[in-house]
CSV table of C-alpha atoms and ligand atoms in Angstrom, one decimal:
chain,number,residue,atom,x,y,z
A,1,MET,CA,-30.3,-30.1,5.4
A,2,LYS,CA,-26.6,-30.7,5.5
A,3,LYS,CA,-26.5,-30.8,1.7
A,4,LYS,CA,-28.3,-27.4,1.7
A,5,ILE,CA,-25.7,-25.9,4.1
A,6,ARG,CA,-22.8,-27.3,2.0
A,7,CYS,CA,-24.4,-25.9,-1.1
A,8,SER,CA,-24.7,-22.4,0.5
A,9,ILE,CA,-21.1,-22.5,1.7
A,10,LEU,CA,-20.0,-23.4,-1.9
A,11,ILE,CA,-22.1,-20.5,-3.3
A,12,ILE,CA,-20.5,-18.1,-0.8
A,13,VAL,CA,-17.0,-19.3,-1.6
A,14,LEU,CA,-17.7,-19.0,-5.3
A,15,CYS,CA,-19.1,-15.5,-4.8
A,16,VAL,CA,-16.0,-14.3,-2.9
A,17,VAL,CA,-13.8,-15.8,-5.6
A,18,THR,CA,-15.7,-14.2,-8.4
A,19,LEU,CA,-16.2,-10.8,-6.7
A,20,LYS,CA,-12.5,-10.2,-6.4
A,21,SER,CA,-10.8,-12.1,-9.2
A,22,ASN,CA,-8.4,-9.4,-10.5
A,23,GLY,CA,-5.5,-11.9,-10.2
A,24,GLN,CA,-3.6,-9.5,-8.0
A,25,VAL,CA,-2.8,-12.0,-5.2
A,26,THR,CA,0.2,-10.3,-3.7
A,27,PRO,CA,0.4,-6.6,-2.8
A,28,PRO,CA,0.3,-4.3,-5.9
A,29,MET,CA,3.6,-2.7,-6.8
A,30,GLY,CA,4.2,0.4,-8.9
A,31,TRP,CA,4.4,4.2,-8.8
A,32,ASN,CA,2.0,6.9,-8.1
A,33,SER,CA,2.3,10.6,-9.0
A,34,TRP,CA,0.8,12.2,-5.9
A,35,ASN,CA,3.6,12.3,-3.3
A,36,LYS,CA,6.1,14.1,-5.5
A,37,PHE,CA,4.1,15.8,-8.2
A,38,ARG,CA,0.7,16.7,-6.6
A,39,PHE,CA,-1.5,18.1,-9.5
A,40,ASN,CA,1.5,18.6,-11.8
A,41,VAL,CA,0.8,15.5,-13.8
A,42,SER,CA,1.2,15.3,-17.6
A,43,GLU,CA,1.7,12.9,-20.5
A,44,ASN,CA,5.4,13.7,-20.6
A,45,LEU,CA,5.8,12.9,-16.9
A,46,ILE,CA,4.1,9.6,-17.2
A,47,LYS,CA,6.0,8.6,-20.3
A,48,GLU,CA,9.4,9.6,-18.8
A,49,THR,CA,8.5,7.8,-15.6
A,50,ALA,CA,7.7,4.6,-17.6
A,51,ASP,CA,10.9,4.9,-19.6
A,52,ALA,CA,12.9,5.4,-16.4
A,53,MET,CA,11.3,2.5,-14.6
A,54,LYS,CA,12.1,0.3,-17.5
A,55,LYS,CA,15.7,1.5,-17.8
A,56,GLN,CA,16.3,1.1,-14.1
A,57,LYS,CA,14.9,-2.4,-14.2
A,58,LEU,CA,12.2,-1.5,-11.7
A,59,ILE,CA,9.8,-3.5,-13.8
A,60,ASP,CA,11.9,-6.6,-13.3
A,61,CYS,CA,11.5,-6.1,-9.5
A,62,GLY,CA,7.7,-6.2,-9.9
A,63,TYR,CA,6.8,-2.5,-10.1
A,64,ARG,CA,4.0,-2.8,-12.6
A,65,TYR,CA,1.3,-0.1,-12.1
A,66,ILE,CA,1.9,3.5,-13.1
A,67,VAL,CA,-0.8,5.5,-11.5
A,68,ILE,CA,-1.9,9.0,-12.3
A,69,ASP,CA,-3.4,10.5,-9.2
A,70,ASP,CA,-5.7,13.5,-9.0
A,71,GLY,CA,-5.3,16.3,-11.5
A,72,TRP,CA,-5.4,14.4,-14.8
A,73,GLN,CA,-9.0,15.5,-15.5
A,74,SER,CA,-10.5,18.4,-17.2
A,75,LYS,CA,-12.5,20.7,-14.9
A,76,SER,CA,-15.8,19.7,-16.6
A,77,LEU,CA,-17.4,16.5,-17.8
A,78,GLY,CA,-17.8,15.8,-21.5
A,79,LYS,CA,-20.6,14.4,-23.6
A,80,ASP,CA,-22.7,11.7,-21.8
A,81,SER,CA,-21.0,12.6,-18.5
A,82,LEU,CA,-17.7,11.0,-19.6
A,83,LEU,CA,-14.5,12.1,-17.9
A,84,LEU,CA,-12.2,14.1,-20.0
A,85,ALA,CA,-8.4,14.3,-19.7
A,86,ASP,CA,-7.0,17.8,-19.4
A,87,GLU,CA,-6.0,18.6,-22.9
A,88,LYS,CA,-3.0,20.7,-22.1
A,89,LYS,CA,-1.6,18.0,-19.7
A,90,PHE,CA,-2.5,15.0,-21.8
A,91,PRO,CA,-2.8,16.2,-25.4
A,92,ASN,CA,-3.1,12.7,-26.8
A,93,GLY,CA,-5.6,11.4,-24.2
A,94,ILE,CA,-5.4,8.5,-21.8
A,95,GLU,CA,-5.9,5.7,-24.2
A,96,SER,CA,-2.7,6.4,-26.1
A,97,LEU,CA,-0.8,6.7,-22.8
A,98,VAL,CA,-2.1,3.2,-21.9
A,99,ASP,CA,-0.6,1.9,-25.2
A,100,TYR,CA,2.7,3.6,-24.4
A,101,VAL,CA,3.1,2.1,-20.9
A,102,ASN,CA,1.7,-1.3,-22.0
A,103,ALA,CA,4.4,-1.5,-24.8
A,104,LEU,CA,7.0,-1.2,-22.0
A,105,GLY,CA,5.3,-3.9,-19.9
A,106,PHE,CA,3.5,-1.6,-17.4
A,107,GLU,CA,-0.2,-1.1,-16.7
A,108,LEU,CA,-1.8,2.3,-16.3
A,109,GLY,CA,-3.7,3.4,-13.2
A,110,ILE,CA,-6.1,6.3,-12.7
A,111,TYR,CA,-7.9,8.3,-9.9
A,112,SER,CA,-11.5,9.2,-9.2
A,113,SER,CA,-13.8,9.8,-6.3
A,114,PRO,CA,-17.2,8.7,-5.0
A,115,ASN,CA,-18.2,12.3,-4.8
A,116,LYS,CA,-19.3,15.1,-7.1
A,117,LEU,CA,-15.8,16.5,-7.0
A,118,THR,CA,-12.5,14.8,-6.3
A,119,CYS,CA,-10.3,16.1,-3.5
A,120,GLY,CA,-8.6,18.5,-5.9
A,121,GLY,CA,-11.9,19.8,-7.2
A,122,TYR,CA,-12.1,17.9,-10.5
A,123,PRO,CA,-15.3,16.0,-11.5
A,124,GLY,CA,-15.8,12.8,-9.6
A,125,SER,CA,-17.8,9.6,-10.4
A,126,LEU,CA,-20.7,9.8,-8.0
A,127,GLY,CA,-23.8,8.4,-9.7
A,128,LEU,CA,-21.7,7.8,-12.9
A,129,GLU,CA,-19.9,4.7,-11.7
A,130,ARG,CA,-20.8,2.4,-14.5
A,131,ILE,CA,-20.1,5.1,-17.2
A,132,HIS,CA,-16.7,5.9,-15.8
A,133,ALA,CA,-15.8,2.2,-15.0
A,134,LYS,CA,-16.6,1.4,-18.6
A,135,GLN,CA,-14.6,4.3,-19.8
A,136,PHE,CA,-11.6,3.2,-17.7
A,137,SER,CA,-11.9,-0.3,-19.0
A,138,ASP,CA,-12.2,0.9,-22.6
A,139,TRP,CA,-9.1,2.9,-22.2
A,140,GLY,CA,-7.3,-0.3,-20.9
A,141,VAL,CA,-6.7,1.1,-17.4
A,142,LYS,CA,-5.9,-1.6,-14.8
A,143,PHE,CA,-5.9,0.2,-11.5
A,144,VAL,CA,-8.5,2.6,-10.1
A,145,LYS,CA,-7.7,4.6,-6.9
A,146,TYR,CA,-11.1,5.7,-5.5
A,147,ASP,CA,-10.7,8.5,-3.0
A,148,TYR,CA,-13.5,9.7,-0.8
A,149,CYS,CA,-13.4,13.5,-0.4
A,150,PRO,CA,-15.9,14.8,2.1
A,151,ALA,CA,-14.2,18.1,2.9
A,152,ARG,CA,-14.0,19.3,-0.7
A,153,ASN,CA,-17.7,18.4,-1.2
A,154,LYS,CA,-18.9,19.8,2.2
A,155,GLU,CA,-20.2,16.3,3.1
A,156,LYS,CA,-18.6,15.7,6.5
A,157,SER,CA,-21.8,14.4,8.1
A,158,ASN,CA,-22.4,11.5,5.7
A,159,SER,CA,-23.4,8.2,7.3
A,160,GLY,CA,-21.1,5.1,7.0
A,161,GLU,CA,-23.8,3.3,5.2
A,162,LEU,CA,-24.0,6.0,2.5
A,163,ILE,CA,-20.3,6.0,2.0
A,164,LEU,CA,-20.2,2.3,1.8
A,165,LYS,CA,-23.0,2.3,-0.8
A,166,ARG,CA,-20.9,4.6,-2.9
A,167,LEU,CA,-17.8,2.5,-2.6
A,168,LYS,CA,-19.8,-0.6,-3.5
A,169,ALA,CA,-21.3,1.1,-6.6
A,170,MET,CA,-17.8,1.4,-8.1
A,171,HIS,CA,-16.8,-2.0,-6.8
A,172,ASN,CA,-19.8,-3.6,-8.6
A,173,ALA,CA,-19.3,-1.6,-11.8
A,174,LEU,CA,-15.6,-2.6,-12.0
A,175,SER,CA,-16.3,-6.3,-11.1
A,176,ASP,CA,-19.0,-6.4,-13.8
A,177,ILE,CA,-17.1,-4.6,-16.5
A,178,ASP,CA,-13.5,-5.7,-16.0
A,179,SER,CA,-12.7,-7.7,-12.9
A,180,SER,CA,-8.9,-7.6,-13.7
A,181,ILE,CA,-8.9,-3.9,-12.5
A,182,VAL,CA,-7.3,-3.3,-9.1
A,183,TYR,CA,-9.7,-1.4,-6.9
A,184,ALA,CA,-7.7,0.8,-4.5
A,185,ILE,CA,-10.1,2.3,-2.0
A,186,CYS,CA,-9.0,5.4,-0.2
A,187,GLU,CA,-11.5,6.5,2.6
A,188,LYS,CA,-9.2,6.5,5.6
A,189,GLY,CA,-11.8,5.5,8.2
A,190,TRP,CA,-14.7,7.7,7.2
A,191,VAL,CA,-17.1,4.7,6.9
A,192,SER,CA,-16.7,4.1,10.6
A,193,GLY,CA,-16.4,7.8,11.4
A,194,GLN,CA,-12.9,7.3,12.8
A,195,ILE,CA,-10.0,8.8,11.0
A,196,PRO,CA,-6.7,7.4,12.2
A,197,ASN,CA,-4.1,10.1,12.9
A,198,ALA,CA,-6.5,13.0,12.3
A,199,ARG,CA,-7.6,14.1,15.7
A,200,SER,CA,-10.0,16.7,14.6
A,201,TYR,CA,-12.3,14.2,12.9
A,202,ARG,CA,-12.3,11.6,15.7
A,203,LYS,CA,-15.5,10.7,17.3
A,204,GLN,CA,-15.7,9.8,21.0
A,205,ILE,CA,-14.4,6.2,20.7
A,206,LYS,CA,-10.7,5.9,21.3
A,207,ILE,CA,-9.0,3.9,18.6
A,208,THR,CA,-6.8,1.2,20.0
A,209,PRO,CA,-4.9,-1.8,18.5
A,210,GLN,CA,-7.8,-3.9,19.9
A,211,ASN,CA,-10.7,-2.2,18.1
A,212,ARG,CA,-8.8,-0.7,15.1
A,213,LYS,CA,-9.8,-3.6,12.9
A,214,GLU,CA,-13.4,-2.6,13.2
A,215,LEU,CA,-12.7,0.5,11.2
A,216,PHE,CA,-12.0,-1.5,8.1
A,217,HIS,CA,-13.8,-4.8,8.6
A,218,TRP,CA,-15.9,-4.2,5.5
A,219,ALA,CA,-12.9,-3.5,3.3
A,220,PRO,CA,-11.4,-6.9,2.3
A,221,GLU,CA,-14.7,-7.8,0.6
A,222,LEU,CA,-14.6,-4.7,-1.6
A,223,GLY,CA,-11.1,-3.6,-2.3
A,224,THR,CA,-7.8,-5.1,-3.4
A,225,MET,CA,-6.3,-2.5,-1.0
A,226,TRP,CA,-7.7,0.2,1.3
A,227,ARG,CA,-6.0,3.2,2.9
A,228,THR,CA,-5.7,2.9,6.6
A,229,THR,CA,-4.4,6.4,7.5
A,230,ASN,CA,-4.6,10.0,6.4
A,231,ASP,CA,-1.8,11.3,4.1
A,232,ILE,CA,1.8,10.4,4.5
A,233,ASN,CA,4.6,12.9,4.3
A,234,PRO,CA,8.3,12.4,4.0
A,235,THR,CA,9.2,12.8,7.7
A,236,TRP,CA,10.3,10.2,10.2
A,237,GLY,CA,7.6,11.3,12.7
A,238,LYS,CA,4.8,10.7,10.2
A,239,ILE,CA,6.2,7.4,9.1
A,240,MET,CA,6.4,6.2,12.7
A,241,GLN,CA,2.8,7.5,13.4
A,242,ILE,CA,1.5,5.5,10.4
A,243,LEU,CA,3.4,2.5,11.6
A,244,ASP,CA,1.8,2.7,15.0
A,245,SER,CA,-1.6,3.0,13.4
A,246,GLN,CA,-1.3,-0.3,11.6
A,247,GLU,CA,-1.3,-2.2,14.9
A,248,GLY,CA,-4.3,-4.4,15.1
A,249,LEU,CA,-5.0,-4.6,11.4
A,250,ALA,CA,-2.9,-7.7,10.5
A,251,THR,CA,-5.8,-10.2,10.4
A,252,LEU,CA,-7.5,-8.2,7.6
A,253,SER,CA,-4.5,-8.9,5.3
A,254,GLY,CA,-4.6,-11.9,3.0
A,255,PRO,CA,-4.3,-12.9,-0.6
A,256,ASP,CA,-5.8,-10.1,-2.7
A,257,SER,CA,-6.6,-8.0,0.4
A,258,PHE,CA,-4.2,-5.4,1.7
A,259,ASN,CA,-4.1,-2.7,4.3
A,260,ASP,CA,-2.6,0.3,2.6
A,261,PRO,CA,-0.5,2.6,4.9
A,262,ASP,CA,-0.1,5.0,1.9
A,263,MET,CA,2.4,5.4,-0.9
A,264,LEU,CA,6.1,5.3,-0.3
A,265,GLU,CA,8.1,8.4,0.5
A,266,VAL,CA,11.4,6.6,0.0
A,267,GLY,CA,13.8,9.1,-1.7
A,268,ASN,CA,11.6,12.2,-0.8
A,269,GLY,CA,12.1,15.1,1.6
A,270,LYS,CA,15.0,14.9,4.0
A,271,LEU,CA,14.8,11.3,5.1
A,272,THR,CA,18.2,9.9,6.0
A,273,LEU,CA,19.5,6.8,4.3
A,274,SER,CA,18.7,4.8,7.5
A,275,GLU,CA,15.1,6.2,7.6
A,276,ASN,CA,14.6,5.4,3.9
A,277,ARG,CA,15.8,1.9,4.6
A,278,SER,CA,13.5,1.5,7.6
A,279,HIS,CA,10.5,3.0,5.8
A,280,PHE,CA,10.9,0.5,2.9
A,281,SER,CA,11.6,-2.5,5.2
A,282,LEU,CA,8.5,-1.7,7.3
A,283,TRP,CA,6.2,-1.4,4.3
A,284,CYS,CA,7.6,-4.7,3.0
A,285,ILE,CA,6.9,-6.6,6.2
A,286,LEU,CA,3.5,-4.9,6.7
A,287,THR,CA,2.6,-6.6,3.3
A,288,ALA,CA,1.7,-3.1,2.1
A,289,PRO,CA,1.3,-2.2,-1.6
A,290,LEU,CA,4.7,-0.9,-2.7
A,291,MET,CA,3.8,2.3,-4.7
A,292,LEU,CA,6.9,4.4,-5.2
A,293,GLY,CA,6.3,8.1,-4.7
A,294,SER,CA,9.5,9.8,-5.8
A,295,ASP,CA,10.8,11.2,-9.1
A,296,VAL,CA,12.1,7.9,-10.5
A,297,ARG,CA,13.7,9.8,-13.4
A,298,ASN,CA,16.4,10.9,-11.1
A,299,ILE,CA,17.0,8.3,-8.4
A,300,PRO,CA,20.3,8.5,-6.5
A,301,ASP,CA,22.1,5.1,-6.5
A,302,GLU,CA,21.7,4.5,-2.8
A,303,ILE,CA,17.9,5.0,-3.1
A,304,LEU,CA,17.7,2.7,-6.1
A,305,GLU,CA,19.5,0.1,-4.1
A,306,ILE,CA,16.8,0.3,-1.4
A,307,ILE,CA,13.8,0.0,-3.7
A,308,THR,CA,15.3,-2.8,-5.7
A,309,ASN,CA,16.3,-5.0,-2.8
A,310,LYS,CA,14.8,-8.2,-4.2
A,311,GLU,CA,15.3,-10.1,-1.0
A,312,LEU,CA,13.0,-7.6,0.8
A,313,ILE,CA,10.5,-7.5,-2.1
A,314,ASP,CA,10.3,-11.3,-1.9
A,315,ILE,CA,9.2,-10.9,1.7
A,316,ASN,CA,6.6,-8.4,0.7
A,317,GLN,CA,5.3,-10.6,-2.1
A,318,ASP,CA,5.2,-13.8,-0.1
A,319,LYS,CA,2.1,-15.6,-1.2
A,320,LEU,CA,0.8,-16.2,2.3
A,321,CYS,CA,0.2,-12.4,2.4
A,322,LYS,CA,0.3,-12.2,6.1
A,323,GLN,CA,1.0,-8.8,7.7
A,324,ALA,CA,3.7,-8.5,10.3
A,325,GLU,CA,2.8,-8.0,14.0
A,326,LYS,CA,4.8,-6.4,16.7
A,327,ILE,CA,6.2,-9.0,19.1
A,328,TYR,CA,8.7,-6.9,21.2
A,329,ASP,CA,8.8,-3.2,22.3
A,330,GLU,CA,11.5,-2.0,24.7
A,331,ASN,CA,13.9,0.9,25.0
A,332,GLY,CA,13.1,2.1,21.5
A,333,ILE,CA,13.7,-1.3,20.0
A,334,GLU,CA,10.6,-2.8,18.2
A,335,ILE,CA,10.6,-6.2,16.6
A,336,PHE,CA,8.0,-7.2,14.0
A,337,LEU,CA,7.4,-10.8,12.8
A,338,LYS,CA,5.9,-11.7,9.4
A,339,PRO,CA,5.0,-15.3,8.8
A,340,LEU,CA,6.0,-16.6,5.4
A,341,LEU,CA,5.2,-19.7,3.3
A,342,ASN,CA,6.8,-23.0,4.3
A,343,LYS,CA,7.1,-22.0,8.0
A,344,GLU,CA,9.7,-19.4,7.2
A,345,MET,CA,9.4,-15.9,8.7
A,346,ALA,CA,10.8,-12.4,8.3
A,347,VAL,CA,11.9,-10.5,11.4
A,348,CYS,CA,12.4,-6.7,11.3
A,349,ILE,CA,14.3,-5.1,14.2
A,350,LEU,CA,13.7,-1.4,14.3
A,351,ASN,CA,15.7,1.1,16.3
A,352,ARG,CA,13.4,4.1,16.9
A,353,ALA,CA,15.9,5.8,19.2
A,354,ASP,CA,17.8,8.9,18.0
A,355,PHE,CA,21.1,7.1,18.8
A,356,ALA,CA,22.7,3.8,17.7
A,357,GLN,CA,22.1,0.8,20.0
A,358,ASP,CA,24.1,-2.3,20.7
A,359,LEU,CA,21.8,-5.2,21.1
A,360,MET,CA,22.0,-8.6,22.6
A,361,LEU,CA,18.6,-10.2,21.8
A,362,LYS,CA,17.5,-13.7,22.7
A,363,TRP,CA,16.6,-15.7,19.6
A,364,GLU,CA,13.5,-16.4,21.7
A,365,ASP,CA,12.6,-12.7,21.6
A,366,LEU,CA,12.6,-13.0,17.8
A,367,GLY,CA,10.1,-15.8,17.9
A,368,VAL,CA,12.8,-18.3,17.0
A,369,ASP,CA,12.7,-21.8,18.5
A,370,GLU,CA,16.3,-22.4,19.4
A,371,GLU,CA,16.0,-26.1,19.3
A,372,GLU,CA,15.2,-26.1,15.6
A,373,MET,CA,18.0,-26.0,13.1
A,374,ILE,CA,17.6,-22.6,11.4
A,375,LEU,CA,19.1,-20.6,8.7
A,376,VAL,CA,19.2,-16.8,9.3
A,377,ARG,CA,19.8,-14.4,6.5
A,378,ASP,CA,20.4,-10.6,6.8
A,379,LEU,CA,18.4,-9.0,4.0
A,380,TRP,CA,20.3,-5.7,3.9
A,381,LEU,CA,23.8,-7.2,4.2
A,382,HIS,CA,22.7,-10.1,1.8
A,383,LYS,CA,24.5,-12.7,3.9
A,384,ASN,CA,23.8,-15.6,6.2
A,385,ILE,CA,24.4,-15.2,9.9
A,386,LYS,CA,25.9,-17.9,12.0
A,387,LYS,CA,23.6,-18.8,14.8
A,388,GLU,CA,25.7,-19.5,17.9
A,389,GLY,CA,24.2,-19.8,21.4
A,390,LYS,CA,21.0,-18.2,22.7
A,391,TYR,CA,21.7,-14.7,21.6
A,392,ILE,CA,22.1,-12.5,18.5
A,393,SER,CA,24.2,-9.5,19.0
A,394,THR,CA,24.3,-6.6,16.6
A,395,LYS,CA,24.4,-2.8,16.5
A,396,ILE,CA,21.6,-0.8,14.8
A,397,ASP,CA,22.0,2.9,13.9
A,398,ALA,CA,19.5,5.5,14.9
A,399,HIS,CA,16.2,5.1,12.9
A,400,ASP,CA,17.7,2.0,11.1
A,401,VAL,CA,16.6,-1.6,10.8
A,402,MET,CA,17.9,-5.1,10.6
A,403,VAL,CA,15.7,-7.5,8.6
A,404,LEU,CA,16.2,-11.2,8.8
A,405,ARG,CA,14.7,-14.1,6.9
A,406,ILE,CA,14.6,-17.2,9.1
A,407,SER,CA,14.1,-20.6,7.7
A,408,LYS,CA,14.6,-24.2,8.7
A,409,ASN,CA,17.8,-25.7,7.4
B,1,GAL,C1,-6.1,12.7,-0.8
B,1,GAL,C2,-5.4,11.4,-0.9
B,1,GAL,C3,-4.0,11.5,-1.5
B,1,GAL,C4,-4.2,12.1,-2.9
B,1,GAL,C5,-5.1,13.4,-2.9
B,1,GAL,C6,-5.4,13.9,-4.3
B,1,GAL,O1,-7.3,12.6,-0.3
B,1,GAL,O2,-5.2,10.9,0.4
B,1,GAL,O3,-3.4,10.3,-1.6
B,1,GAL,O4,-4.9,11.1,-3.7
B,1,GAL,O5,-6.3,13.2,-2.2
B,1,GAL,O6,-6.2,15.0,-4.2
């Protein structure tokens, strides 16, 4: 009997390992066209983006996937229901673009939907999952964003079961055809009928940090990453709203499984330097995929400095893959703690207030055991901090952060 149980456990473990063996253990990093360019994607844009990411050494920081979002397709399907790239935007097709980005060391990503039409009204992959997965794989695509679009398809009353069946169909097709492809699910809560941040779609149940996890409990088994909110935009209010809606999701995060609070807006809109720094820091400690969303062909130096902060990226890419949780919340100051390998940890102190604040925080409030000898490093100032006494005192500007890496000496 015992033998039988052990055998079944082994089979389950093997299944999980083989189901998701794309080798993407830590959060995917790269660039996605949507936030800045919407449907204005083209071969030139992608090539210039790849060139710029190489030149600015973004590739050396780990930014690897270049993802073309919605709008790359032609308005109708081709022979045998194959997807066609828009000939005007991509005159040489997707395969040659894959070769181009591969030669520079990047992987290409692409977008489709588990519906008849994508959110932008282009042909989707519903019922054609195997054909399209094979096509992506033949082209050499290594990242598929799969975006559920009920409104565009007038399908708002679909059951969770049906949506899940559609998401699984692409999961199965990709796993069978090329398990090295990152599967990025974008359904924002529709499976459970609860859309975080979109009041109009909410059912009766109030989403709280205690029950929020139930919205996405099915996701780690299927996707490398899954969107946990509706769309981001480059405003402080939206970024804070998304941050709040990540509370309660931490235990879903682990190697090869990531909550996705949406692509980065760092460098977009009118975000201040402090806000850009906070946005990037928060996504890093949330163990979120780091998908840049600005025009990387023209990055101001101070923005480049933010997105290439290797000490912060190391926190994001820590192999433990734990997502930070909030451990303190008073007077506009919030503290998040992300456990790291080797009993290290990252602490992010966020000042949400519209004014600078002088702080005297107990090390204890940061989750630090004072008795232990510890090394504290400020990841924005890139220097070690002397730990004297029970308190850490600092000043944090409005909407800014302090991020510390804390380790035993
Ligand atoms: C939305 C999605 C965006 C973008 C857009 C394209 O549903 O959340 O990230 O992919 O569709 O139409």
